[in-house]
mmCIF file of C-alpha atoms and ligand atoms in Angstrom:
data_model
loop_
_atom_site.group_PDB
_atom_site.id
_atom_site.type_symbol
_atom_site.label_atom_id
_atom_site.label_comp_id
_atom_site.label_asym_id
_atom_site.label_seq_id
_atom_site.Cartn_x
_atom_site.Cartn_y
_atom_site.Cartn_z
ATOM 1 C CA UNK A 787 0.329 36.650 -26.571
ATOM 2 C CA UNK A 788 -0.926 40.058 -27.517
ATOM 3 C CA UNK A 789 0.723 43.080 -25.889
ATOM 4 C CA UNK A 790 -2.306 43.938 -23.718
ATOM 5 C CA UNK A 791 -3.434 40.220 -23.256
ATOM 6 C CA UNK A 792 -2.021 38.004 -20.396
ATOM 7 C CA UNK A 793 -1.912 34.704 -22.387
ATOM 8 C CA UNK A 794 -3.064 31.464 -20.517
ATOM 9 C CA UNK A 795 -3.602 31.966 -16.658
ATOM 10 C CA UNK A 796 -3.583 28.897 -14.202
ATOM 11 C CA UNK A 797 -4.598 29.475 -10.680
ATOM 12 C CA UNK A 798 -4.195 27.084 -7.870
ATOM 13 C CA UNK A 799 -7.325 27.212 -5.609
ATOM 14 C CA UNK A 800 -8.789 26.370 -2.298
ATOM 15 C CA UNK A 801 -12.329 27.556 -1.321
ATOM 16 C CA UNK A 802 -13.600 31.003 -0.175
ATOM 17 C CA UNK A 803 -10.536 33.067 -0.526
ATOM 18 C CA UNK A 804 -9.583 31.732 -3.789
ATOM 19 C CA UNK A 805 -13.273 32.167 -5.120
ATOM 20 C CA UNK A 806 -13.194 36.028 -3.843
ATOM 21 C CA UNK A 807 -9.994 36.265 -6.189
ATOM 22 C CA UNK A 808 -11.326 34.259 -9.200
ATOM 23 C CA UNK A 809 -14.536 36.380 -9.466
ATOM 24 C CA UNK A 810 -12.373 39.366 -10.101
ATOM 25 C CA UNK A 811 -9.773 37.594 -12.392
ATOM 26 C CA UNK A 812 -12.271 35.683 -14.408
ATOM 27 C CA UNK A 813 -13.847 38.472 -16.343
ATOM 28 C CA UNK A 814 -10.116 39.956 -16.940
ATOM 29 C CA UNK A 815 -9.095 36.551 -18.639
ATOM 30 C CA UNK A 816 -10.271 35.933 -22.291
ATOM 31 C CA UNK A 817 -12.602 32.995 -22.700
ATOM 32 C CA UNK A 818 -10.633 29.578 -22.856
ATOM 33 C CA UNK A 819 -7.511 31.252 -21.372
ATOM 34 C CA UNK A 820 -8.282 30.592 -17.566
ATOM 35 C CA UNK A 821 -7.670 27.144 -16.011
ATOM 36 C CA UNK A 822 -8.473 26.792 -12.299
ATOM 37 C CA UNK A 823 -6.936 23.611 -10.479
ATOM 38 C CA UNK A 824 -8.806 23.089 -7.314
ATOM 39 C CA UNK A 825 -8.090 21.263 -4.105
ATOM 40 C CA UNK A 826 -10.011 18.105 -3.584
ATOM 41 C CA UNK A 827 -8.475 17.142 -0.199
ATOM 42 C CA UNK A 828 -11.340 18.523 1.895
ATOM 43 C CA UNK A 829 -13.810 16.315 -0.114
ATOM 44 C CA UNK A 830 -15.951 13.827 2.096
ATOM 45 C CA UNK A 831 -19.070 11.765 2.188
ATOM 46 C CA UNK A 832 -21.937 13.121 3.870
ATOM 47 C CA UNK A 833 -25.387 11.487 4.182
ATOM 48 C CA UNK A 834 -24.198 9.293 1.444
ATOM 49 C CA UNK A 835 -23.198 12.044 -0.893
ATOM 50 C CA UNK A 836 -19.838 12.954 -2.354
ATOM 51 C CA UNK A 837 -19.248 16.771 -1.392
ATOM 52 C CA UNK A 838 -16.280 18.493 -2.945
ATOM 53 C CA UNK A 839 -16.452 21.860 -0.853
ATOM 54 C CA UNK A 840 -13.809 23.667 -2.817
ATOM 55 C CA UNK A 841 -15.043 22.817 -6.314
ATOM 56 C CA UNK A 842 -18.419 23.760 -5.277
ATOM 57 C CA UNK A 843 -17.306 27.176 -3.729
ATOM 58 C CA UNK A 844 -15.320 27.920 -7.005
ATOM 59 C CA UNK A 845 -18.138 27.072 -9.330
ATOM 60 C CA UNK A 846 -20.959 28.665 -7.293
ATOM 61 C CA UNK A 847 -18.989 31.891 -7.152
ATOM 62 C CA UNK A 848 -18.068 31.944 -10.782
ATOM 63 C CA UNK A 849 -21.713 31.429 -11.588
ATOM 64 C CA UNK A 850 -22.683 34.356 -9.526
ATOM 65 C CA UNK A 851 -24.699 31.774 -7.180
ATOM 66 C CA UNK A 852 -22.620 31.642 -4.038
ATOM 67 C CA UNK A 853 -23.940 32.970 -0.582
ATOM 68 C CA UNK A 854 -22.128 36.172 0.052
ATOM 69 C CA UNK A 855 -22.077 36.196 3.802
ATOM 70 C CA UNK A 856 -21.115 32.274 4.498
ATOM 71 C CA UNK A 857 -18.948 32.139 1.169
ATOM 72 C CA UNK A 858 -19.853 28.508 0.549
ATOM 73 C CA UNK A 859 -23.431 26.904 -0.396
ATOM 74 C CA UNK A 860 -25.798 28.775 -2.457
ATOM 75 C CA UNK A 861 -27.366 32.269 -1.865
ATOM 76 C CA UNK A 862 -30.966 32.164 -0.686
ATOM 77 C CA UNK A 863 -30.796 28.418 0.145
ATOM 78 C CA UNK A 864 -32.816 26.584 2.776
ATOM 79 C CA UNK A 865 -32.125 23.564 4.971
ATOM 80 C CA UNK A 866 -35.513 21.952 5.318
ATOM 81 C CA UNK A 867 -34.094 18.610 4.041
ATOM 82 C CA UNK A 868 -31.198 18.834 6.632
ATOM 83 C CA UNK A 869 -33.947 19.623 9.356
ATOM 84 C CA UNK A 870 -35.811 16.640 8.588
ATOM 85 C CA UNK A 871 -32.720 14.546 8.419
ATOM 86 C CA UNK A 872 -31.971 15.416 11.904
ATOM 87 C CA UNK A 873 -35.023 13.483 13.087
ATOM 88 C CA UNK A 874 -33.083 10.470 12.452
ATOM 89 C CA UNK A 875 -29.404 11.923 12.717
ATOM 90 C CA UNK A 876 -29.567 14.200 15.602
ATOM 91 C CA UNK A 877 -26.038 15.531 15.185
ATOM 92 C CA UNK A 878 -25.826 15.786 11.558
ATOM 93 C CA UNK A 879 -23.570 18.777 11.738
ATOM 94 C CA UNK A 880 -22.559 19.000 8.137
ATOM 95 C CA UNK A 881 -25.126 21.587 6.375
ATOM 96 C CA UNK A 882 -26.211 20.389 2.968
ATOM 97 C CA UNK A 883 -28.718 23.170 1.596
ATOM 98 C CA UNK A 884 -31.845 21.860 -0.138
ATOM 99 C CA UNK A 885 -30.947 23.154 -3.689
ATOM 100 C CA UNK A 886 -27.243 22.493 -2.957
ATOM 101 C CA UNK A 887 -28.022 18.714 -2.548
ATOM 102 C CA UNK A 888 -28.747 18.725 -6.295
ATOM 103 C CA UNK A 889 -24.860 19.306 -6.897
ATOM 104 C CA UNK A 890 -23.879 16.447 -4.554
ATOM 105 C CA UNK A 891 -26.644 13.976 -5.923
ATOM 106 C CA UNK A 892 -25.534 14.566 -9.505
ATOM 107 C CA UNK A 893 -21.928 14.150 -8.570
ATOM 108 C CA UNK A 894 -22.198 11.017 -6.361
ATOM 109 C CA UNK A 895 -24.274 9.018 -9.053
ATOM 110 C CA UNK A 896 -21.924 9.996 -11.866
ATOM 111 C CA UNK A 897 -18.937 9.003 -9.708
ATOM 112 C CA UNK A 898 -20.570 5.670 -8.664
ATOM 113 C CA UNK A 899 -21.297 5.144 -12.723
ATOM 114 C CA UNK A 900 -17.588 5.452 -13.071
ATOM 115 C CA UNK A 901 -17.028 8.821 -14.656
ATOM 116 C CA UNK A 902 -13.993 10.542 -12.949
ATOM 117 C CA UNK A 903 -14.455 13.892 -10.879
ATOM 118 C CA UNK A 904 -12.784 15.957 -13.613
ATOM 119 C CA UNK A 905 -15.517 14.978 -16.153
ATOM 120 C CA UNK A 906 -18.379 15.537 -13.430
ATOM 121 C CA UNK A 907 -16.874 18.867 -12.732
ATOM 122 C CA UNK A 908 -16.722 19.890 -16.271
ATOM 123 C CA UNK A 909 -20.601 18.756 -16.552
ATOM 124 C CA UNK A 910 -21.314 20.950 -13.540
ATOM 125 C CA UNK A 911 -19.424 23.989 -14.901
ATOM 126 C CA UNK A 912 -21.407 23.584 -18.008
ATOM 127 C CA UNK A 913 -24.722 23.348 -16.143
ATOM 128 C CA UNK A 914 -23.800 26.338 -14.145
ATOM 129 C CA UNK A 915 -22.648 28.469 -17.209
ATOM 130 C CA UNK A 916 -19.078 28.831 -15.858
ATOM 131 C CA UNK A 917 -16.573 29.735 -18.785
ATOM 132 C CA UNK A 918 -13.497 28.935 -16.987
ATOM 133 C CA UNK A 919 -12.030 25.341 -17.077
ATOM 134 C CA UNK A 920 -12.240 24.170 -13.449
ATOM 135 C CA UNK A 921 -10.384 20.878 -12.809
ATOM 136 C CA UNK A 922 -9.892 18.903 -9.878
ATOM 137 C CA UNK A 923 -6.224 18.525 -8.644
ATOM 138 C CA UNK A 924 -6.753 14.953 -9.343
ATOM 139 C CA UNK A 925 -9.370 12.267 -9.972
ATOM 140 C CA UNK A 926 -7.837 10.094 -7.527
ATOM 141 C CA UNK A 927 -8.942 10.301 -3.475
ATOM 142 C CA UNK A 928 -6.505 12.500 -1.579
ATOM 143 C CA UNK A 929 -7.801 13.423 1.984
ATOM 144 C CA UNK A 930 -6.478 15.912 4.374
ATOM 145 C CA UNK A 931 -5.928 14.062 7.746
ATOM 146 C CA UNK A 932 -5.574 16.217 10.854
ATOM 147 C CA UNK A 933 -3.802 14.945 13.975
ATOM 148 C CA UNK A 934 -4.846 17.035 16.660
ATOM 149 C CA UNK A 935 -4.019 17.090 20.552
ATOM 150 C CA UNK A 936 -7.554 15.630 20.705
ATOM 151 C CA UNK A 937 -6.997 12.819 18.100
ATOM 152 C CA UNK A 938 -7.379 12.043 14.539
ATOM 153 C CA UNK A 939 -9.609 13.995 12.558
ATOM 154 C CA UNK A 940 -10.928 14.211 8.916
ATOM 155 C CA UNK A 941 -10.316 17.932 7.762
ATOM 156 C CA UNK A 942 -14.262 18.587 7.811
ATOM 157 C CA UNK A 943 -14.474 17.271 11.544
ATOM 158 C CA UNK A 944 -11.488 19.309 12.464
ATOM 159 C CA UNK A 945 -12.889 22.461 10.618
ATOM 160 C CA UNK A 946 -16.703 22.231 10.816
ATOM 161 C CA UNK A 947 -17.611 19.886 13.595
ATOM 162 C CA UNK A 948 -14.940 20.956 15.866
ATOM 163 C CA UNK A 949 -14.581 24.472 14.829
ATOM 164 C CA UNK A 950 -10.857 24.487 14.575
ATOM 165 C CA UNK A 951 -10.674 24.540 18.429
ATOM 166 C CA UNK A 952 -7.994 21.714 18.626
ATOM 167 C CA UNK A 953 -4.517 22.318 18.293
ATOM 168 C CA UNK A 954 -2.856 20.740 15.128
ATOM 169 C CA UNK A 955 0.161 18.490 15.619
ATOM 170 C CA UNK A 956 0.387 17.334 11.938
ATOM 171 C CA UNK A 957 -1.144 16.915 8.585
ATOM 172 C CA UNK A 958 -1.068 14.318 6.213
ATOM 173 C CA UNK A 959 -2.604 14.239 2.643
ATOM 174 C CA UNK A 960 -3.558 10.423 2.592
ATOM 175 C CA UNK A 961 -3.503 9.018 -0.928
ATOM 176 C CA UNK A 962 -1.496 11.854 -2.535
ATOM 177 C CA UNK A 963 1.536 9.572 -3.173
ATOM 178 C CA UNK A 964 -0.467 7.281 -5.542
ATOM 179 C CA UNK A 965 -2.525 10.006 -7.032
ATOM 180 C CA UNK A 966 -1.988 11.249 -10.565
ATOM 181 C CA UNK A 967 -2.950 14.853 -11.681
ATOM 182 C CA UNK A 968 -6.306 15.014 -13.366
ATOM 183 C CA UNK A 969 -6.222 15.286 -17.122
ATOM 184 C CA UNK A 970 -5.057 18.839 -18.258
ATOM 185 C CA UNK A 971 -3.595 20.019 -14.945
ATOM 186 C CA UNK A 972 0.047 19.606 -15.984
ATOM 187 C CA UNK A 973 -0.372 20.781 -19.434
ATOM 188 C CA UNK A 974 -2.214 23.860 -18.052
ATOM 189 C CA UNK A 975 0.899 24.650 -15.828
ATOM 190 C CA UNK A 976 3.306 23.925 -18.414
ATOM 191 C CA UNK A 977 1.424 26.194 -21.030
ATOM 192 C CA UNK A 978 0.518 28.919 -18.807
ATOM 193 C CA UNK A 979 1.904 32.557 -19.003
ATOM 194 C CA UNK A 980 1.062 33.197 -15.464
ATOM 195 C CA UNK A 981 0.521 30.964 -12.572
ATOM 196 C CA UNK A 982 -1.453 32.243 -9.424
ATOM 197 C CA UNK A 983 -1.489 30.632 -6.148
ATOM 198 C CA UNK A 984 -4.652 31.974 -4.805
ATOM 199 C CA UNK A 985 -4.977 33.444 -1.281
ATOM 200 C CA UNK A 986 -5.784 30.105 0.206
ATOM 201 C CA UNK A 987 -4.801 28.352 3.322
ATOM 202 C CA UNK A 988 -1.216 27.185 2.392
ATOM 203 C CA UNK A 989 -1.345 24.139 4.381
ATOM 204 C CA UNK A 990 -4.852 22.593 3.727
ATOM 205 C CA UNK A 991 -5.797 23.998 0.269
ATOM 206 C CA UNK A 992 -2.491 24.428 -1.535
ATOM 207 C CA UNK A 993 -0.053 22.082 0.065
ATOM 208 C CA UNK A 994 -2.406 19.203 -1.084
ATOM 209 C CA UNK A 995 -2.326 20.290 -4.604
ATOM 210 C CA UNK A 996 1.434 20.632 -4.532
ATOM 211 C CA UNK A 997 1.683 17.005 -3.072
ATOM 212 C CA UNK A 998 -0.044 15.345 -6.149
ATOM 213 C CA UNK A 999 3.118 13.612 -7.812
ATOM 214 C CA UNK A 1000 4.292 15.825 -10.509
ATOM 215 C CA UNK A 1001 2.450 19.185 -9.728
ATOM 216 C CA UNK A 1002 5.508 20.558 -7.585
ATOM 217 C CA UNK A 1003 7.935 19.816 -10.310
ATOM 218 C CA UNK A 1004 5.566 21.128 -13.054
ATOM 219 C CA UNK A 1005 5.482 24.389 -11.105
ATOM 220 C CA UNK A 1006 9.446 24.507 -10.911
ATOM 221 C CA UNK A 1007 9.822 23.752 -14.447
ATOM 222 C CA UNK A 1008 7.099 26.188 -15.692
ATOM 223 C CA UNK A 1009 8.226 29.130 -17.715
ATOM 224 C CA UNK A 1010 5.489 31.420 -16.231
ATOM 225 C CA UNK A 1011 5.870 33.305 -12.989
ATOM 226 C CA UNK A 1012 4.300 31.928 -10.129
ATOM 227 C CA UNK A 1013 2.414 34.707 -8.154
ATOM 228 C CA UNK A 1014 1.004 33.951 -4.836
ATOM 229 C CA UNK A 1015 -1.548 36.092 -3.313
ATOM 230 C CA UNK A 1016 -1.383 36.237 0.312
ATOM 231 C CA UNK A 1017 -4.136 35.133 2.262
ATOM 232 C CA UNK A 1018 -3.047 37.038 5.434
ATOM 233 C CA UNK A 1019 -3.871 40.529 6.408
ATOM 234 C CA UNK A 1020 -1.647 41.651 9.250
ATOM 235 C CA UNK A 1021 -0.664 38.011 9.979
ATOM 236 C CA UNK A 1022 -4.348 36.920 10.017
ATOM 237 C CA UNK A 1023 -6.456 35.395 7.434
ATOM 238 C CA UNK A 1024 -9.835 36.846 6.525
ATOM 239 C CA UNK A 1025 -11.528 33.486 7.227
ATOM 240 C CA UNK A 1026 -10.451 30.370 8.882
ATOM 241 C CA UNK A 1027 -7.703 29.117 10.980
ATOM 242 C CA UNK A 1028 -4.709 29.413 8.725
ATOM 243 C CA UNK A 1029 -2.725 31.535 11.107
ATOM 244 C CA UNK A 1030 -3.327 29.070 14.080
ATOM 245 C CA UNK A 1031 -2.404 26.202 11.812
ATOM 246 C CA UNK A 1032 0.711 27.699 10.289
ATOM 247 C CA UNK A 1033 1.833 28.832 14.152
ATOM 248 C CA UNK A 1034 1.209 25.261 15.105
ATOM 249 C CA UNK A 1035 3.278 23.901 12.538
ATOM 250 C CA UNK A 1036 6.226 26.187 12.307
ATOM 251 C CA UNK A 1037 5.380 28.445 9.483
ATOM 252 C CA UNK A 1038 5.248 32.170 10.306
ATOM 253 C CA UNK A 1039 1.990 33.585 9.490
ATOM 254 C CA UNK A 1040 3.509 36.403 7.616
ATOM 255 C CA UNK A 1041 4.302 36.920 3.902
ATOM 256 C CA UNK A 1042 8.030 35.968 4.678
ATOM 257 C CA UNK A 1043 6.477 32.810 6.197
ATOM 258 C CA UNK A 1044 4.491 32.124 3.038
ATOM 259 C CA UNK A 1045 7.518 32.963 0.937
ATOM 260 C CA UNK A 1046 9.494 30.388 2.728
ATOM 261 C CA UNK A 1047 6.651 27.624 2.441
ATOM 262 C CA UNK A 1048 6.515 28.197 -1.342
ATOM 263 C CA UNK A 1049 10.218 28.726 -1.707
ATOM 264 C CA UNK A 1050 11.016 26.536 -4.645
ATOM 265 C CA UNK A 1051 8.155 27.430 -6.661
ATOM 266 C CA UNK A 1052 7.516 30.996 -5.946
ATOM 267 C CA UNK A 1053 8.405 34.256 -7.983
ATOM 268 C CA UNK A 1054 6.426 37.018 -6.723
ATOM 269 C CA UNK A 1055 3.826 37.848 -4.034
ATOM 270 C CA UNK A 1056 0.738 40.212 -3.670
ATOM 271 C CA UNK A 1057 0.443 41.178 -0.266
ATOM 272 C CA UNK A 1058 -1.821 43.514 1.894
ATOM 273 C CA UNK A 1059 -0.899 47.100 2.758
ATOM 274 C CA UNK A 1060 -0.810 46.070 6.553
ATOM 275 C CA UNK A 1061 2.035 43.781 5.787
ATOM 276 C CA UNK A 1062 4.030 46.258 3.871
ATOM 277 C CA UNK A 1063 6.827 45.904 6.240
ATOM 278 C CA UNK A 1064 7.547 42.571 4.498
ATOM 279 C CA UNK A 1065 7.966 43.955 0.949
ATOM 280 C CA UNK A 1066 11.522 44.734 1.306
ATOM 281 C CA UNK A 1067 12.237 41.347 2.837
ATOM 282 C CA UNK A 1068 10.682 39.616 0.054
ATOM 283 C CA UNK A 1069 12.558 41.882 -2.686
ATOM 284 C CA UNK A 1070 15.678 41.037 -0.701
ATOM 285 C CA UNK A 1071 15.304 37.283 -1.062
ATOM 286 C CA UNK A 1072 14.528 37.698 -4.834
ATOM 287 C CA UNK A 1073 10.622 37.522 -4.578
ATOM 288 C CA UNK A 1074 9.081 40.608 -6.543
ATOM 289 C CA UNK A 1075 6.296 41.789 -4.403
ATOM 290 C CA UNK A 1076 3.469 44.740 -4.506
ATOM 291 C CA UNK A 1077 0.924 45.587 -1.726
ATOM 292 C CA UNK A 1078 -2.544 46.851 -1.766
ATOM 293 C CA UNK A 1079 -5.770 46.395 0.167
ATOM 294 C CA UNK A 1080 -6.445 42.593 -0.425
ATOM 295 C CA UNK A 1081 -9.634 42.404 1.484
ATOM 296 C CA UNK A 1082 -12.031 41.385 -1.196
ATOM 297 C CA UNK A 1083 -15.446 42.401 0.339
ATOM 298 C CA UNK A 1084 -16.726 43.782 -3.137
ATOM 299 C CA UNK A 1085 -16.386 42.814 -6.744
ATOM 300 C CA UNK A 1086 -14.376 46.025 -7.024
ATOM 301 C CA UNK A 1087 -11.913 44.949 -4.633
ATOM 302 C CA UNK A 1088 -11.575 41.285 -6.198
ATOM 303 C CA UNK A 1089 -10.736 43.118 -9.636
ATOM 304 C CA UNK A 1090 -8.180 45.206 -8.016
ATOM 305 C CA UNK A 1091 -6.283 42.429 -6.406
ATOM 306 C CA UNK A 1092 -6.629 40.382 -9.608
ATOM 307 C CA UNK A 1093 -5.350 43.161 -11.741
ATOM 308 C CA UNK A 1094 -2.320 43.448 -9.274
ATOM 309 C CA UNK A 1095 -1.504 39.685 -9.694
ATOM 310 C CA UNK A 1096 -1.660 39.870 -13.374
ATOM 311 C CA UNK A 1097 0.593 43.238 -13.485
ATOM 312 C CA UNK A 1098 3.030 41.608 -11.143
ATOM 313 C CA UNK A 1099 3.347 38.522 -13.259
ATOM 314 C CA UNK A 1100 3.875 40.839 -16.411
ATOM 315 C CA UNK A 1101 6.358 42.642 -14.518
ATOM 316 C CA UNK A 1102 8.342 39.657 -13.617
ATOM 317 C CA UNK A 1103 7.950 38.185 -17.275
ATOM 318 C CA UNK A 1104 9.316 41.503 -18.783
ATOM 319 C CA UNK A 1105 12.306 41.447 -16.196
ATOM 320 C CA UNK A 1106 13.134 38.013 -17.446
ATOM 321 C CA UNK A 1107 12.984 38.969 -21.039
ATOM 322 C CA UNK A 1108 15.273 41.873 -20.407
ATOM 323 C CA UNK A 1109 18.030 39.709 -18.541
ATOM 324 C CA UNK A 1110 17.733 36.825 -21.359
HETATM 325 N N1 FO1 B 1016 -18.577 25.067 6.086
HETATM 326 C C1 FO1 B 1016 -19.132 25.242 7.448
HETATM 327 O O1 FO1 B 1016 -18.563 26.001 8.194
HETATM 328 N N2 FO1 B 1016 -20.367 24.522 7.853
HETATM 329 C C2 FO1 B 1016 -20.950 23.608 6.940
HETATM 330 O O2 FO1 B 1016 -22.163 23.214 7.542
HETATM 331 C C3 FO1 B 1016 -20.482 23.659 5.770
HETATM 332 C C4 FO1 B 1016 -21.174 22.907 4.747
HETATM 333 C C5 FO1 B 1016 -20.732 22.786 3.156
HETATM 334 C C6 FO1 B 1016 -21.708 22.280 2.417
HETATM 335 C C7 FO1 B 1016 -21.011 22.156 1.012
HETATM 336 C C8 FO1 B 1016 -19.932 22.932 0.820
HETATM 337 O O3 FO1 B 1016 -19.619 22.900 -0.690
HETATM 338 C C9 FO1 B 1016 -19.249 23.487 1.501
HETATM 339 C C10 FO1 B 1016 -19.718 23.427 3.003
HETATM 340 N N3 FO1 B 1016 -18.939 24.204 4.118
HETATM 341 C C11 FO1 B 1016 -19.327 24.348 5.365
HETATM 342 C C12 FO1 B 1016 -17.517 24.930 3.343
HETATM 343 C C13 FO1 B 1016 -16.316 23.829 3.626
HETATM 344 O O4 FO1 B 1016 -16.440 23.158 4.821
HETATM 345 C C14 FO1 B 1016 -14.979 24.635 3.954
HETATM 346 O O5 FO1 B 1016 -15.102 26.070 3.973
HETATM 347 C C15 FO1 B 1016 -14.007 24.282 2.847
HETATM 348 O O6 FO1 B 1016 -13.799 22.893 3.066
HETATM 349 C C16 FO1 B 1016 -12.704 25.053 3.434
HETATM 350 O O7 FO1 B 1016 -12.172 25.379 1.910
#
């Protein structure tokens, strides 16, 4: 590793929050050095098409094509196809844009032909001109099942159809026990100089990745520092129901709660200035921490947060070198 370089960086990523960090991080990491391991437990089939929302969001964002307001889908897309479909399926609640559909058509056809999701994703990254290596966590199907007070829901039913109104009783990552990490995932963790847990929902974006056999052990064994970027600002996420879900499942929606949740893999955490009261608590339990404004509303803010994560990782590495 050069003095100014960071070596290989591996990021565990969900959707929109992760993508906001990645748009700042990707330009800071030399080509060929960045691997992104993406949650696929939100994947589902809509209108016969296999949709991988977190992979889509990461790819579209890195390609500079994502819708800046929604965070998902393509900027400037239209929904005429969906409107036409609603003549037959009145409650078609999951919105696939007219141009977005091409991504799902391509993925579905290749998967049906027996091509693994990791290879399909690599082809899509190439087609979109994305230089970073984007890997699904697994080529095997893992699905988040949400038990709510109203019944059992798929993740997209819970989040999109029911707008996360129901109280969550439990989460399961169906299929995770028998799943294998996608090719390259374990090596990316082993060879990394820095591992970043993106500011994604810990329960439904990061936990399914950690539930793939070998992933958690790989992180525990990794030489690289594991730095989490908190998705919380003053106890609330920028988007989505993370705080509600965390509270319902007994995880405090604070940096300390996150540190408890990631306790066996975590070395350091980037938190928002609004949560600076947790800095001392984190340091007290051996988690190195730094704080700044983590609201990534612009590329500049994404770059600042990415730099903070890289710098914190470098500090942890230096401290370890001094101690050894
Ligand atoms: N999120 C919504 O809130 N409503 C939608 O209709 C919707 C459609 C959609 C289509 C493709 C895609 O890649 C993502 C889409 N998302 C939609 C986002 C997605 O449901 C969630 O944000 C993620 O699963 C959570 O990471």
